[in-house]
Amino acid sequence: MNGVTLDLEERAKVTSGFKSGCSGHCTSYGANCENGGRCLEKYHGYSCDCSDTAYDGTFCNKDVGAFFEEGMWLRYNFQTSGVSAKESGTRSDISPDQNSSPPDLDREGIHFSFSTTKAPCILLYVSSFTTDFLAVLIKPAGSLQIQYNLGGTREPYNIDVDHRNMANGQPHSVNITRHERTIILKLDHYPSVTYHLPTSSDTLFNSPKSLFLGKVIETGKIDQEIHKYNTPGFTGCLSRVQFNQIAPLKAALRRTNASAHVHIQGELVESNCGASPLTLSPMSSATDPWHLDHLDSASADFPYNPGQGQAIRNGVNRNSAIIGGVIAVVIFTILCTLVFLIRYMFRHKGTYHTNEAKGAESAESADAAIMNNDPNFTETIDESKKEWLI
């Protein structure tokens, strides 16, 4: 405090009314802050700080995503000194520390989810003030490709993931981490795969400049191969995008300290369409129902094609089966309830016998009917009216 380190624990030992050694709420409940969220102690509880994550919500477990229409793009500038007033719009003022140049990177972590049916396209691109760049692409055949160019090589280093069509409209999760020349890629439910840059490649990503989503609109020189993927651009959903500690989509959709770095072309609509990556266990191509190379159909949406609005071959509409089962259970429950109510209402129904006096229908009153039917009743009355002299 004010440059002075205070040993509160030692102070508590010599101060009456204090006891040292207690644990805070984050010790017991800090694990509830997910996806890298930071637990903050409060007087009567705790809270989760999600500012350094691509997530939102109380426990940093709510995806922040957006739907991109054709031709739309988002740019995140790692430094804002070169951003014009027109591009910054009505964003908050830029702090002095944001004007400093970003350092060279010997490591980076990239995490995002996407879904699309269009190929080819650019998912993510990181440019620099040099010739270094990083690109995550969808090739014309629908497969995923990662390109690294860190200098020292004539051509970019490409990582091709050809075993699956990624432009099938399903959500896919991509996690890329690099430390110097070692790259680790984890895609959906598949095991992590390690790749190595050539020994001639540099280990630093020099002077990172901007991060692009959906399309690359860069003033400097762009690799011609990358330029081919710019038309018509990405169409689909991007979710929980994070580059190291930067969450560009969240900065665009939520007002944060990094919002001044963001420039958007088009209308960005928040969506959770990429919130559920595939979690099924890996299958071979012979048993994988999504692998359609052995079928005549060129569609990648199996067993249902939302674009054509019809089922493909013998595909089963799982939603219809679930709805039919729920309706059957509801009807069965209603029938059982009706049977129970009917049995309950008629359980006392039957015949009964009344011991009424004969001639009750023609008598003037109930007492008259009893006197006419029972002669002893009259004698009893006469006996009660006799007087005795003692």
mmCIF file of C-alpha atoms in Angstrom:
data_model
loop_
_atom_site.group_PDB
_atom_site.id
_atom_site.type_symbol
_atom_site.label_atom_id
_atom_site.label_comp_id
_atom_site.label_asym_id
_atom_site.label_seq_id
_atom_site.Cartn_x
_atom_site.Cartn_y
_atom_site.Cartn_z
ATOM 1 C CA MET A 1 0.000 0.000 0.000
ATOM 2 C CA ASN A 2 1.590 3.269 -1.184
ATOM 3 C CA GLY A 3 4.760 1.320 -1.932
ATOM 4 C CA VAL A 4 4.930 -0.296 1.517
ATOM 5 C CA THR A 5 4.485 -4.053 1.951
ATOM 6 C CA LEU A 6 2.219 -4.827 4.904
ATOM 7 C CA ASP A 7 2.471 -8.186 6.651
ATOM 8 C CA LEU A 8 -1.131 -8.465 7.762
ATOM 9 C CA GLU A 9 -0.685 -11.954 9.154
ATOM 10 C CA GLU A 10 2.048 -10.821 11.567
ATOM 11 C CA ARG A 11 -0.027 -7.773 12.458
ATOM 12 C CA ALA A 12 -2.984 -10.033 13.262
ATOM 13 C CA LYS A 13 -0.893 -12.070 15.700
ATOM 14 C CA VAL A 14 -0.271 -9.041 17.932
ATOM 15 C CA THR A 15 -3.742 -7.529 17.551
ATOM 16 C CA SER A 16 -6.563 -8.650 19.806
ATOM 17 C CA GLY A 17 -9.734 -9.947 18.179
ATOM 18 C CA PHE A 18 -8.000 -11.381 15.097
ATOM 19 C CA LYS A 19 -7.122 -14.960 14.232
ATOM 20 C CA SER A 20 -4.830 -15.964 11.360
ATOM 21 C CA GLY A 21 -5.018 -19.026 9.142
ATOM 22 C CA CYS A 22 -8.542 -18.776 7.715
ATOM 23 C CA SER A 23 -9.150 -19.619 4.037
ATOM 24 C CA GLY A 24 -11.140 -17.505 1.614
ATOM 25 C CA HIS A 25 -14.113 -18.447 -0.515
ATOM 26 C CA CYS A 26 -11.932 -18.945 -3.587
ATOM 27 C CA THR A 27 -10.073 -21.735 -1.800
ATOM 28 C CA SER A 28 -13.250 -23.816 -1.741
ATOM 29 C CA TYR A 29 -15.189 -22.476 -4.727
ATOM 30 C CA GLY A 30 -12.553 -21.050 -7.055
ATOM 31 C CA ALA A 31 -12.874 -24.075 -9.353
ATOM 32 C CA ASN A 32 -16.376 -22.873 -10.276
ATOM 33 C CA CYS A 33 -14.779 -20.147 -12.406
ATOM 34 C CA GLU A 34 -14.383 -21.985 -15.722
ATOM 35 C CA ASN A 35 -12.403 -21.414 -18.934
ATOM 36 C CA GLY A 36 -9.602 -19.452 -17.298
ATOM 37 C CA GLY A 37 -11.867 -17.169 -15.285
ATOM 38 C CA ARG A 38 -10.209 -15.623 -12.214
ATOM 39 C CA CYS A 39 -11.819 -15.986 -8.789
ATOM 40 C CA LEU A 40 -12.174 -12.742 -6.817
ATOM 41 C CA GLU A 41 -12.774 -12.716 -3.071
ATOM 42 C CA LYS A 42 -15.737 -10.770 -1.722
ATOM 43 C CA TYR A 43 -16.862 -10.077 1.812
ATOM 44 C CA HIS A 44 -19.736 -12.577 1.749
ATOM 45 C CA GLY A 45 -18.744 -14.688 -1.250
ATOM 46 C CA TYR A 46 -16.790 -14.544 -4.477
ATOM 47 C CA SER A 47 -17.134 -13.580 -8.119
ATOM 48 C CA CYS A 48 -15.540 -14.735 -11.379
ATOM 49 C CA ASP A 49 -13.548 -12.267 -13.480
ATOM 50 C CA CYS A 50 -13.980 -13.246 -17.164
ATOM 51 C CA SER A 51 -12.182 -10.223 -18.644
ATOM 52 C CA ASP A 52 -9.215 -12.284 -19.919
ATOM 53 C CA THR A 53 -11.398 -14.995 -21.446
ATOM 54 C CA ALA A 54 -13.625 -15.315 -24.510
ATOM 55 C CA TYR A 55 -16.551 -16.296 -22.268
ATOM 56 C CA ASP A 56 -19.199 -14.456 -20.309
ATOM 57 C CA GLY A 57 -21.634 -15.237 -17.522
ATOM 58 C CA THR A 58 -21.458 -15.659 -13.764
ATOM 59 C CA PHE A 59 -18.990 -18.558 -13.958
ATOM 60 C CA CYS A 60 -17.349 -17.686 -17.319
ATOM 61 C CA ASN A 61 -19.128 -20.562 -19.059
ATOM 62 C CA LYS A 62 -21.333 -18.685 -21.531
ATOM 63 C CA ASP A 63 -20.049 -18.588 -25.089
ATOM 64 C CA VAL A 64 -19.754 -15.228 -26.840
ATOM 65 C CA GLY A 65 -20.259 -15.741 -30.562
ATOM 66 C CA ALA A 66 -21.572 -14.016 -33.660
ATOM 67 C CA PHE A 67 -22.977 -14.850 -37.067
ATOM 68 C CA PHE A 68 -21.062 -13.532 -40.083
ATOM 69 C CA GLU A 69 -22.869 -12.789 -43.309
ATOM 70 C CA GLU A 70 -21.087 -12.974 -46.655
ATOM 71 C CA GLY A 71 -18.565 -10.182 -47.082
ATOM 72 C CA MET A 72 -18.504 -9.251 -43.404
ATOM 73 C CA TRP A 73 -15.230 -9.050 -41.478
ATOM 74 C CA LEU A 74 -13.797 -8.022 -38.132
ATOM 75 C CA ARG A 75 -10.351 -6.575 -37.485
ATOM 76 C CA TYR A 76 -8.624 -6.326 -34.118
ATOM 77 C CA ASN A 77 -5.577 -4.026 -34.057
ATOM 78 C CA PHE A 78 -2.912 -5.043 -31.549
ATOM 79 C CA GLN A 79 -1.964 -1.375 -31.299
ATOM 80 C CA THR A 80 -4.293 1.589 -31.762
ATOM 81 C CA SER A 81 -1.850 4.376 -32.633
ATOM 82 C CA GLY A 82 -2.523 3.917 -36.343
ATOM 83 C CA VAL A 83 -6.298 3.647 -36.069
ATOM 84 C CA SER A 84 -8.133 6.592 -37.544
ATOM 85 C CA ALA A 85 -10.962 8.389 -35.811
ATOM 86 C CA LYS A 86 -13.341 7.125 -38.472
ATOM 87 C CA GLU A 87 -12.501 3.518 -37.661
ATOM 88 C CA SER A 88 -12.529 3.943 -33.917
ATOM 89 C CA GLY A 89 -16.024 5.517 -34.086
ATOM 90 C CA THR A 90 -17.472 6.219 -30.675
ATOM 91 C CA ARG A 91 -15.202 3.834 -28.805
ATOM 92 C CA SER A 92 -13.763 4.820 -25.449
ATOM 93 C CA ASP A 93 -10.563 6.839 -25.215
ATOM 94 C CA ILE A 94 -7.289 5.016 -25.743
ATOM 95 C CA SER A 95 -5.035 4.679 -22.752
ATOM 96 C CA PRO A 96 -1.319 5.482 -23.163
ATOM 97 C CA ASP A 97 -0.191 1.894 -22.611
ATOM 98 C CA GLN A 98 -2.307 0.732 -25.550
ATOM 99 C CA ASN A 99 -0.200 2.795 -27.974
ATOM 100 C CA SER A 100 2.939 0.742 -27.358
ATOM 101 C CA SER A 101 3.966 -1.754 -30.012
ATOM 102 C CA PRO A 102 3.095 -5.391 -29.209
ATOM 103 C CA PRO A 103 6.110 -7.561 -28.425
ATOM 104 C CA ASP A 104 7.404 -10.332 -30.652
ATOM 105 C CA LEU A 105 5.818 -13.660 -29.812
ATOM 106 C CA ASP A 106 7.649 -16.910 -29.243
ATOM 107 C CA ARG A 107 4.372 -18.590 -28.325
ATOM 108 C CA GLU A 108 0.659 -18.129 -28.912
ATOM 109 C CA GLY A 109 -2.569 -19.884 -28.065
ATOM 110 C CA ILE A 110 -5.560 -19.779 -30.418
ATOM 111 C CA HIS A 111 -8.948 -21.148 -29.431
ATOM 112 C CA PHE A 112 -12.274 -20.800 -31.246
ATOM 113 C CA SER A 113 -15.345 -22.613 -32.480
ATOM 114 C CA PHE A 114 -16.971 -22.260 -35.889
ATOM 115 C CA SER A 115 -19.661 -23.675 -38.148
ATOM 116 C CA THR A 116 -20.121 -23.069 -41.874
ATOM 117 C CA THR A 117 -21.285 -24.683 -45.085
ATOM 118 C CA LYS A 118 -19.246 -22.438 -47.400
ATOM 119 C CA ALA A 119 -15.780 -23.227 -48.726
ATOM 120 C CA PRO A 120 -13.177 -21.918 -49.303
ATOM 121 C CA CYS A 121 -12.939 -19.197 -46.681
ATOM 122 C CA ILE A 122 -10.698 -17.570 -44.083
ATOM 123 C CA LEU A 123 -11.548 -18.253 -40.453
ATOM 124 C CA LEU A 124 -8.730 -16.360 -38.726
ATOM 125 C CA TYR A 125 -5.698 -14.416 -39.938
ATOM 126 C CA VAL A 126 -2.968 -12.631 -37.970
ATOM 127 C CA SER A 127 -0.872 -10.109 -39.890
ATOM 128 C CA SER A 128 2.342 -8.333 -38.944
ATOM 129 C CA PHE A 129 4.426 -5.280 -39.846
ATOM 130 C CA THR A 130 6.849 -7.742 -41.457
ATOM 131 C CA THR A 131 6.131 -10.718 -43.742
ATOM 132 C CA ASP A 132 5.154 -12.972 -40.823
ATOM 133 C CA PHE A 133 1.568 -14.205 -40.724
ATOM 134 C CA LEU A 134 -0.659 -16.928 -39.332
ATOM 135 C CA ALA A 135 -3.794 -18.180 -41.121
ATOM 136 C CA VAL A 136 -6.523 -20.726 -40.392
ATOM 137 C CA LEU A 137 -8.395 -21.593 -43.601
ATOM 138 C CA ILE A 138 -11.099 -23.836 -45.005
ATOM 139 C CA LYS A 139 -9.865 -25.257 -48.313
ATOM 140 C CA PRO A 140 -12.175 -25.694 -51.344
ATOM 141 C CA ALA A 141 -12.724 -29.371 -50.461
ATOM 142 C CA GLY A 142 -13.877 -28.400 -46.948
ATOM 143 C CA SER A 143 -10.747 -29.510 -45.069
ATOM 144 C CA LEU A 144 -8.916 -27.376 -42.513
ATOM 145 C CA GLN A 145 -5.498 -25.839 -43.196
ATOM 146 C CA ILE A 146 -3.181 -23.863 -40.909
ATOM 147 C CA GLN A 147 -0.395 -21.733 -42.386
ATOM 148 C CA TYR A 148 2.581 -20.379 -40.461
ATOM 149 C CA ASN A 149 5.104 -17.987 -41.945
ATOM 150 C CA LEU A 150 7.630 -16.816 -39.355
ATOM 151 C CA GLY A 151 10.437 -16.019 -41.745
ATOM 152 C CA GLY A 152 13.504 -18.009 -42.676
ATOM 153 C CA THR A 153 11.656 -20.168 -45.228
ATOM 154 C CA ARG A 154 10.653 -19.444 -48.812
ATOM 155 C CA GLU A 155 7.147 -20.891 -48.417
ATOM 156 C CA PRO A 156 4.752 -20.918 -45.453
ATOM 157 C CA TYR A 157 4.598 -24.076 -43.359
ATOM 158 C CA ASN A 158 1.205 -25.743 -43.934
ATOM 159 C CA ILE A 159 -0.696 -28.100 -41.645
ATOM 160 C CA ASP A 160 -3.444 -29.916 -43.563
ATOM 161 C CA VAL A 161 -6.241 -31.736 -41.762
ATOM 162 C CA ASP A 162 -7.701 -33.760 -44.629
ATOM 163 C CA HIS A 163 -9.477 -36.512 -42.716
ATOM 164 C CA ARG A 164 -12.733 -34.626 -42.236
ATOM 165 C CA ASN A 165 -15.029 -32.177 -44.036
ATOM 166 C CA MET A 166 -15.215 -29.122 -41.772
ATOM 167 C CA ALA A 167 -17.722 -27.211 -43.931
ATOM 168 C CA ASN A 168 -20.613 -29.507 -43.020
ATOM 169 C CA GLY A 169 -22.653 -27.030 -40.983
ATOM 170 C CA GLN A 170 -21.713 -28.670 -37.683
ATOM 171 C CA PRO A 171 -19.915 -26.778 -34.880
ATOM 172 C CA HIS A 172 -16.201 -27.544 -34.668
ATOM 173 C CA SER A 173 -13.687 -26.612 -31.984
ATOM 174 C CA VAL A 174 -10.103 -25.628 -32.882
ATOM 175 C CA ASN A 175 -7.259 -25.254 -30.377
ATOM 176 C CA ILE A 176 -3.776 -24.293 -31.584
ATOM 177 C CA THR A 177 -0.781 -23.703 -29.319
ATOM 178 C CA ARG A 178 2.767 -22.912 -30.427
ATOM 179 C CA HIS A 179 5.998 -22.649 -28.484
ATOM 180 C CA GLU A 180 8.891 -21.695 -30.711
ATOM 181 C CA ARG A 181 8.910 -24.415 -33.436
ATOM 182 C CA THR A 182 6.490 -26.838 -31.750
ATOM 183 C CA ILE A 183 2.808 -26.623 -32.741
ATOM 184 C CA ILE A 184 0.054 -28.630 -31.033
ATOM 185 C CA LEU A 185 -3.337 -28.905 -32.738
ATOM 186 C CA LYS A 186 -6.493 -30.275 -31.142
ATOM 187 C CA LEU A 187 -9.577 -30.506 -33.320
ATOM 188 C CA ASP A 188 -12.988 -31.444 -31.880
ATOM 189 C CA HIS A 189 -12.847 -34.772 -30.052
ATOM 190 C CA TYR A 190 -9.743 -36.007 -31.845
ATOM 191 C CA PRO A 191 -6.474 -36.472 -29.934
ATOM 192 C CA SER A 192 -3.914 -33.687 -29.979
ATOM 193 C CA VAL A 193 -1.368 -33.828 -32.798
ATOM 194 C CA THR A 194 2.108 -32.280 -32.600
ATOM 195 C CA TYR A 195 3.835 -30.638 -35.562
ATOM 196 C CA HIS A 196 7.269 -29.026 -35.885
ATOM 197 C CA LEU A 197 8.290 -26.038 -37.939
ATOM 198 C CA PRO A 198 11.373 -26.485 -40.143
ATOM 199 C CA THR A 199 14.695 -25.881 -38.430
ATOM 200 C CA SER A 200 15.329 -22.990 -40.812
ATOM 201 C CA SER A 201 12.162 -21.232 -39.603
ATOM 202 C CA ASP A 202 12.357 -18.389 -37.144
ATOM 203 C CA THR A 203 10.909 -18.970 -33.664
ATOM 204 C CA LEU A 204 9.424 -15.489 -33.209
ATOM 205 C CA PHE A 205 6.251 -14.010 -34.645
ATOM 206 C CA ASN A 206 7.667 -10.557 -35.343
ATOM 207 C CA SER A 207 5.651 -7.370 -34.815
ATOM 208 C CA PRO A 208 2.065 -8.680 -34.861
ATOM 209 C CA LYS A 209 -0.220 -6.050 -36.350
ATOM 210 C CA SER A 210 -3.861 -7.112 -36.698
ATOM 211 C CA LEU A 211 -6.152 -10.107 -36.276
ATOM 212 C CA PHE A 212 -8.872 -10.656 -38.878
ATOM 213 C CA LEU A 213 -12.014 -12.783 -38.707
ATOM 214 C CA GLY A 214 -13.998 -13.700 -41.811
ATOM 215 C CA LYS A 215 -11.891 -11.837 -44.352
ATOM 216 C CA VAL A 216 -8.501 -10.139 -44.712
ATOM 217 C CA ILE A 217 -8.557 -6.428 -45.506
ATOM 218 C CA GLU A 218 -4.928 -5.428 -45.091
ATOM 219 C CA THR A 219 -3.105 -2.402 -46.459
ATOM 220 C CA GLY A 220 0.205 -4.215 -46.709
ATOM 221 C CA LYS A 221 1.265 -7.067 -48.956
ATOM 222 C CA ILE A 222 -0.824 -10.233 -48.658
ATOM 223 C CA ASP A 223 0.264 -13.681 -49.717
ATOM 224 C CA GLN A 224 -1.384 -14.524 -53.042
ATOM 225 C CA GLU A 225 -2.552 -17.902 -51.788
ATOM 226 C CA ILE A 226 -4.319 -16.202 -48.876
ATOM 227 C CA HIS A 227 -5.839 -13.627 -51.212
ATOM 228 C CA LYS A 228 -7.654 -16.395 -53.127
ATOM 229 C CA TYR A 229 -9.636 -17.281 -49.986
ATOM 230 C CA ASN A 230 -10.939 -13.749 -49.575
ATOM 231 C CA THR A 231 -13.745 -14.203 -52.105
ATOM 232 C CA PRO A 232 -16.577 -14.299 -51.216
ATOM 233 C CA GLY A 233 -15.553 -14.547 -47.545
ATOM 234 C CA PHE A 234 -16.647 -16.479 -44.490
ATOM 235 C CA THR A 235 -20.348 -17.137 -43.936
ATOM 236 C CA GLY A 236 -21.351 -18.827 -40.702
ATOM 237 C CA CYS A 237 -20.775 -18.633 -36.979
ATOM 238 C CA LEU A 238 -17.629 -17.903 -34.986
ATOM 239 C CA SER A 239 -17.663 -18.355 -31.237
ATOM 240 C CA ARG A 240 -15.352 -17.950 -28.196
ATOM 241 C CA VAL A 241 -12.478 -16.634 -30.307
ATOM 242 C CA GLN A 242 -9.332 -16.062 -28.256
ATOM 243 C CA PHE A 243 -5.741 -15.221 -29.242
ATOM 244 C CA ASN A 244 -3.526 -15.372 -26.144
ATOM 245 C CA GLN A 245 -5.311 -12.994 -23.732
ATOM 246 C CA ILE A 246 -7.283 -11.222 -26.476
ATOM 247 C CA ALA A 247 -10.951 -12.004 -27.196
ATOM 248 C CA PRO A 248 -11.823 -9.967 -30.339
ATOM 249 C CA LEU A 249 -15.451 -11.070 -30.636
ATOM 250 C CA LYS A 250 -16.120 -10.334 -26.995
ATOM 251 C CA ALA A 251 -14.477 -6.940 -27.365
ATOM 252 C CA ALA A 252 -16.825 -6.204 -30.269
ATOM 253 C CA LEU A 253 -20.010 -7.403 -28.587
ATOM 254 C CA ARG A 254 -19.264 -6.246 -25.030
ATOM 255 C CA ARG A 255 -17.883 -2.862 -24.037
ATOM 256 C CA THR A 256 -14.475 -3.711 -22.600
ATOM 257 C CA ASN A 257 -11.074 -2.014 -22.342
ATOM 258 C CA ALA A 258 -10.145 -3.598 -25.684
ATOM 259 C CA SER A 259 -13.189 -2.340 -27.604
ATOM 260 C CA ALA A 260 -11.195 0.581 -29.054
ATOM 261 C CA HIS A 261 -9.050 -1.926 -30.966
ATOM 262 C CA VAL A 262 -11.992 -3.371 -32.924
ATOM 263 C CA HIS A 263 -13.256 -2.339 -36.355
ATOM 264 C CA ILE A 264 -16.217 -4.106 -37.989
ATOM 265 C CA GLN A 265 -17.436 -4.126 -41.581
ATOM 266 C CA GLY A 266 -21.128 -5.045 -41.658
ATOM 267 C CA GLU A 267 -23.625 -5.750 -38.903
ATOM 268 C CA LEU A 268 -22.344 -8.170 -36.269
ATOM 269 C CA VAL A 269 -25.206 -10.212 -34.790
ATOM 270 C CA GLU A 270 -24.580 -12.096 -31.559
ATOM 271 C CA SER A 271 -25.371 -15.796 -31.767
ATOM 272 C CA ASN A 272 -24.612 -19.025 -29.912
ATOM 273 C CA CYS A 273 -24.687 -21.155 -33.047
ATOM 274 C CA GLY A 274 -21.180 -22.435 -32.374
ATOM 275 C CA ALA A 275 -21.610 -23.127 -28.679
ATOM 276 C CA SER A 276 -21.652 -26.939 -28.778
ATOM 277 C CA PRO A 277 -18.629 -28.593 -30.364
ATOM 278 C CA LEU A 278 -18.837 -32.262 -31.253
ATOM 279 C CA THR A 279 -18.067 -34.543 -28.305
ATOM 280 C CA LEU A 280 -18.542 -38.005 -29.835
ATOM 281 C CA SER A 281 -15.706 -40.492 -29.686
ATOM 282 C CA PRO A 282 -13.608 -40.907 -32.837
ATOM 283 C CA MET A 283 -14.897 -43.321 -35.505
ATOM 284 C CA SER A 284 -13.406 -44.858 -38.577
ATOM 285 C CA SER A 285 -14.606 -43.669 -41.968
ATOM 286 C CA ALA A 286 -16.418 -46.987 -42.493
ATOM 287 C CA THR A 287 -18.572 -46.576 -39.343
ATOM 288 C CA ASP A 288 -18.772 -42.789 -39.127
ATOM 289 C CA PRO A 289 -22.299 -41.760 -40.271
ATOM 290 C CA TRP A 290 -21.017 -38.248 -41.097
ATOM 291 C CA HIS A 291 -18.381 -39.599 -43.472
ATOM 292 C CA LEU A 292 -20.129 -39.627 -46.859
ATOM 293 C CA ASP A 293 -17.303 -40.466 -49.238
ATOM 294 C CA HIS A 294 -18.862 -43.894 -49.866
ATOM 295 C CA LEU A 295 -22.265 -42.415 -50.729
ATOM 296 C CA ASP A 296 -23.453 -40.918 -53.991
ATOM 297 C CA SER A 297 -24.796 -37.840 -52.287
ATOM 298 C CA ALA A 298 -22.475 -34.849 -52.342
ATOM 299 C CA SER A 299 -24.161 -33.266 -49.362
ATOM 300 C CA ALA A 300 -22.224 -33.177 -46.110
ATOM 301 C CA ASP A 301 -25.296 -32.720 -43.918
ATOM 302 C CA PHE A 302 -26.307 -36.235 -42.901
ATOM 303 C CA PRO A 303 -28.859 -37.456 -41.961
ATOM 304 C CA TYR A 304 -30.628 -34.106 -42.477
ATOM 305 C CA ASN A 305 -29.862 -31.374 -44.954
ATOM 306 C CA PRO A 306 -31.158 -28.021 -43.675
ATOM 307 C CA GLY A 307 -30.412 -26.344 -47.001
ATOM 308 C CA GLN A 308 -32.660 -28.667 -49.002
ATOM 309 C CA GLY A 309 -35.179 -29.217 -46.211
ATOM 310 C CA GLN A 310 -35.436 -32.967 -46.761
ATOM 311 C CA ALA A 311 -34.060 -36.150 -45.290
ATOM 312 C CA ILE A 312 -31.166 -37.864 -47.063
ATOM 313 C CA ARG A 313 -31.495 -41.561 -47.855
ATOM 314 C CA ASN A 314 -32.533 -43.550 -44.787
ATOM 315 C CA GLY A 315 -31.678 -40.856 -42.282
ATOM 316 C CA VAL A 316 -33.852 -40.656 -39.152
ATOM 317 C CA ASN A 317 -35.065 -37.314 -37.946
ATOM 318 C CA ARG A 318 -34.101 -37.629 -34.300
ATOM 319 C CA ASN A 319 -36.097 -34.589 -33.193
ATOM 320 C CA SER A 320 -39.331 -36.072 -34.622
ATOM 321 C CA ALA A 321 -38.706 -39.359 -32.822
ATOM 322 C CA ILE A 322 -38.210 -37.564 -29.503
ATOM 323 C CA ILE A 323 -41.354 -35.458 -29.957
ATOM 324 C CA GLY A 324 -43.388 -38.556 -30.871
ATOM 325 C CA GLY A 325 -42.160 -40.375 -27.776
ATOM 326 C CA VAL A 326 -43.053 -37.437 -25.516
ATOM 327 C CA ILE A 327 -46.560 -37.228 -27.009
ATOM 328 C CA ALA A 328 -47.089 -40.984 -26.496
ATOM 329 C CA VAL A 329 -46.058 -40.720 -22.825
ATOM 330 C CA VAL A 330 -48.409 -37.767 -22.257
ATOM 331 C CA ILE A 331 -51.366 -39.607 -23.845
ATOM 332 C CA PHE A 332 -50.677 -42.727 -21.783
ATOM 333 C CA THR A 333 -50.528 -40.661 -18.579
ATOM 334 C CA ILE A 334 -53.851 -38.951 -19.363
ATOM 335 C CA LEU A 335 -55.574 -42.307 -20.002
ATOM 336 C CA CYS A 336 -54.302 -43.777 -16.743
ATOM 337 C CA THR A 337 -55.542 -40.705 -14.862
ATOM 338 C CA LEU A 338 -59.019 -41.000 -16.404
ATOM 339 C CA VAL A 339 -59.285 -44.693 -15.485
ATOM 340 C CA PHE A 340 -58.321 -43.916 -11.899
ATOM 341 C CA LEU A 341 -60.892 -41.096 -11.609
ATOM 342 C CA ILE A 342 -63.698 -43.257 -13.030
ATOM 343 C CA ARG A 343 -62.979 -46.077 -10.576
ATOM 344 C CA TYR A 344 -62.866 -43.601 -7.700
ATOM 345 C CA MET A 345 -66.195 -41.959 -8.601
ATOM 346 C CA PHE A 346 -68.148 -45.224 -8.920
ATOM 347 C CA ARG A 347 -66.652 -47.293 -6.136
ATOM 348 C CA HIS A 348 -69.712 -46.647 -3.781
ATOM 349 C CA LYS A 349 -72.383 -47.089 -6.451
ATOM 350 C CA GLY A 350 -75.047 -49.916 -5.638
ATOM 351 C CA THR A 351 -78.504 -50.624 -4.135
ATOM 352 C CA TYR A 352 -79.724 -49.925 -0.629
ATOM 353 C CA HIS A 353 -82.908 -50.810 1.429
ATOM 354 C CA THR A 354 -84.876 -48.410 3.645
ATOM 355 C CA ASN A 355 -87.029 -49.586 6.563
ATOM 356 C CA GLU A 356 -89.864 -47.106 6.100
ATOM 357 C CA ALA A 357 -93.316 -47.742 7.532
ATOM 358 C CA LYS A 358 -95.981 -49.049 5.180
ATOM 359 C CA GLY A 359 -98.536 -46.505 4.064
ATOM 360 C CA ALA A 360 -96.084 -43.643 4.361
ATOM 361 C CA GLU A 361 -97.085 -42.425 0.932
ATOM 362 C CA SER A 362 -100.791 -41.806 1.898
ATOM 363 C CA ALA A 363 -100.225 -40.664 5.507
ATOM 364 C CA GLU A 364 -100.384 -37.011 6.484
ATOM 365 C CA SER A 365 -97.115 -37.157 8.354
ATOM 366 C CA ALA A 366 -94.385 -39.573 9.381
ATOM 367 C CA ASP A 367 -95.897 -39.982 12.913
ATOM 368 C CA ALA A 368 -99.279 -40.858 11.431
ATOM 369 C CA ALA A 369 -97.708 -43.485 9.220
ATOM 370 C CA ILE A 370 -96.052 -45.129 12.267
ATOM 371 C CA MET A 371 -99.311 -45.136 14.290
ATOM 372 C CA ASN A 372 -101.273 -46.709 11.439
ATOM 373 C CA ASN A 373 -98.697 -49.402 10.880
ATOM 374 C CA ASP A 374 -97.815 -50.321 14.496
ATOM 375 C CA PRO A 375 -100.831 -50.862 16.931
ATOM 376 C CA ASN A 376 -98.482 -51.237 19.928
ATOM 377 C CA PHE A 377 -97.379 -47.695 19.418
ATOM 378 C CA THR A 378 -100.956 -46.494 20.152
ATOM 379 C CA GLU A 379 -101.195 -48.565 23.303
ATOM 380 C CA THR A 380 -97.968 -47.076 24.549
ATOM 381 C CA ILE A 381 -99.393 -43.610 24.131
ATOM 382 C CA ASP A 382 -102.603 -44.565 25.942
ATOM 383 C CA GLU A 383 -100.604 -46.030 28.825
ATOM 384 C CA SER A 384 -98.690 -42.839 29.232
ATOM 385 C CA LYS A 385 -101.891 -40.789 29.518
ATOM 386 C CA LYS A 386 -103.422 -42.821 32.518
ATOM 387 C CA GLU A 387 -103.544 -41.053 35.884
ATOM 388 C CA TRP A 388 -103.075 -42.798 39.244
ATOM 389 C CA LEU A 389 -104.279 -41.595 42.661
ATOM 390 C CA ILE A 390 -102.050 -42.603 45.572
#
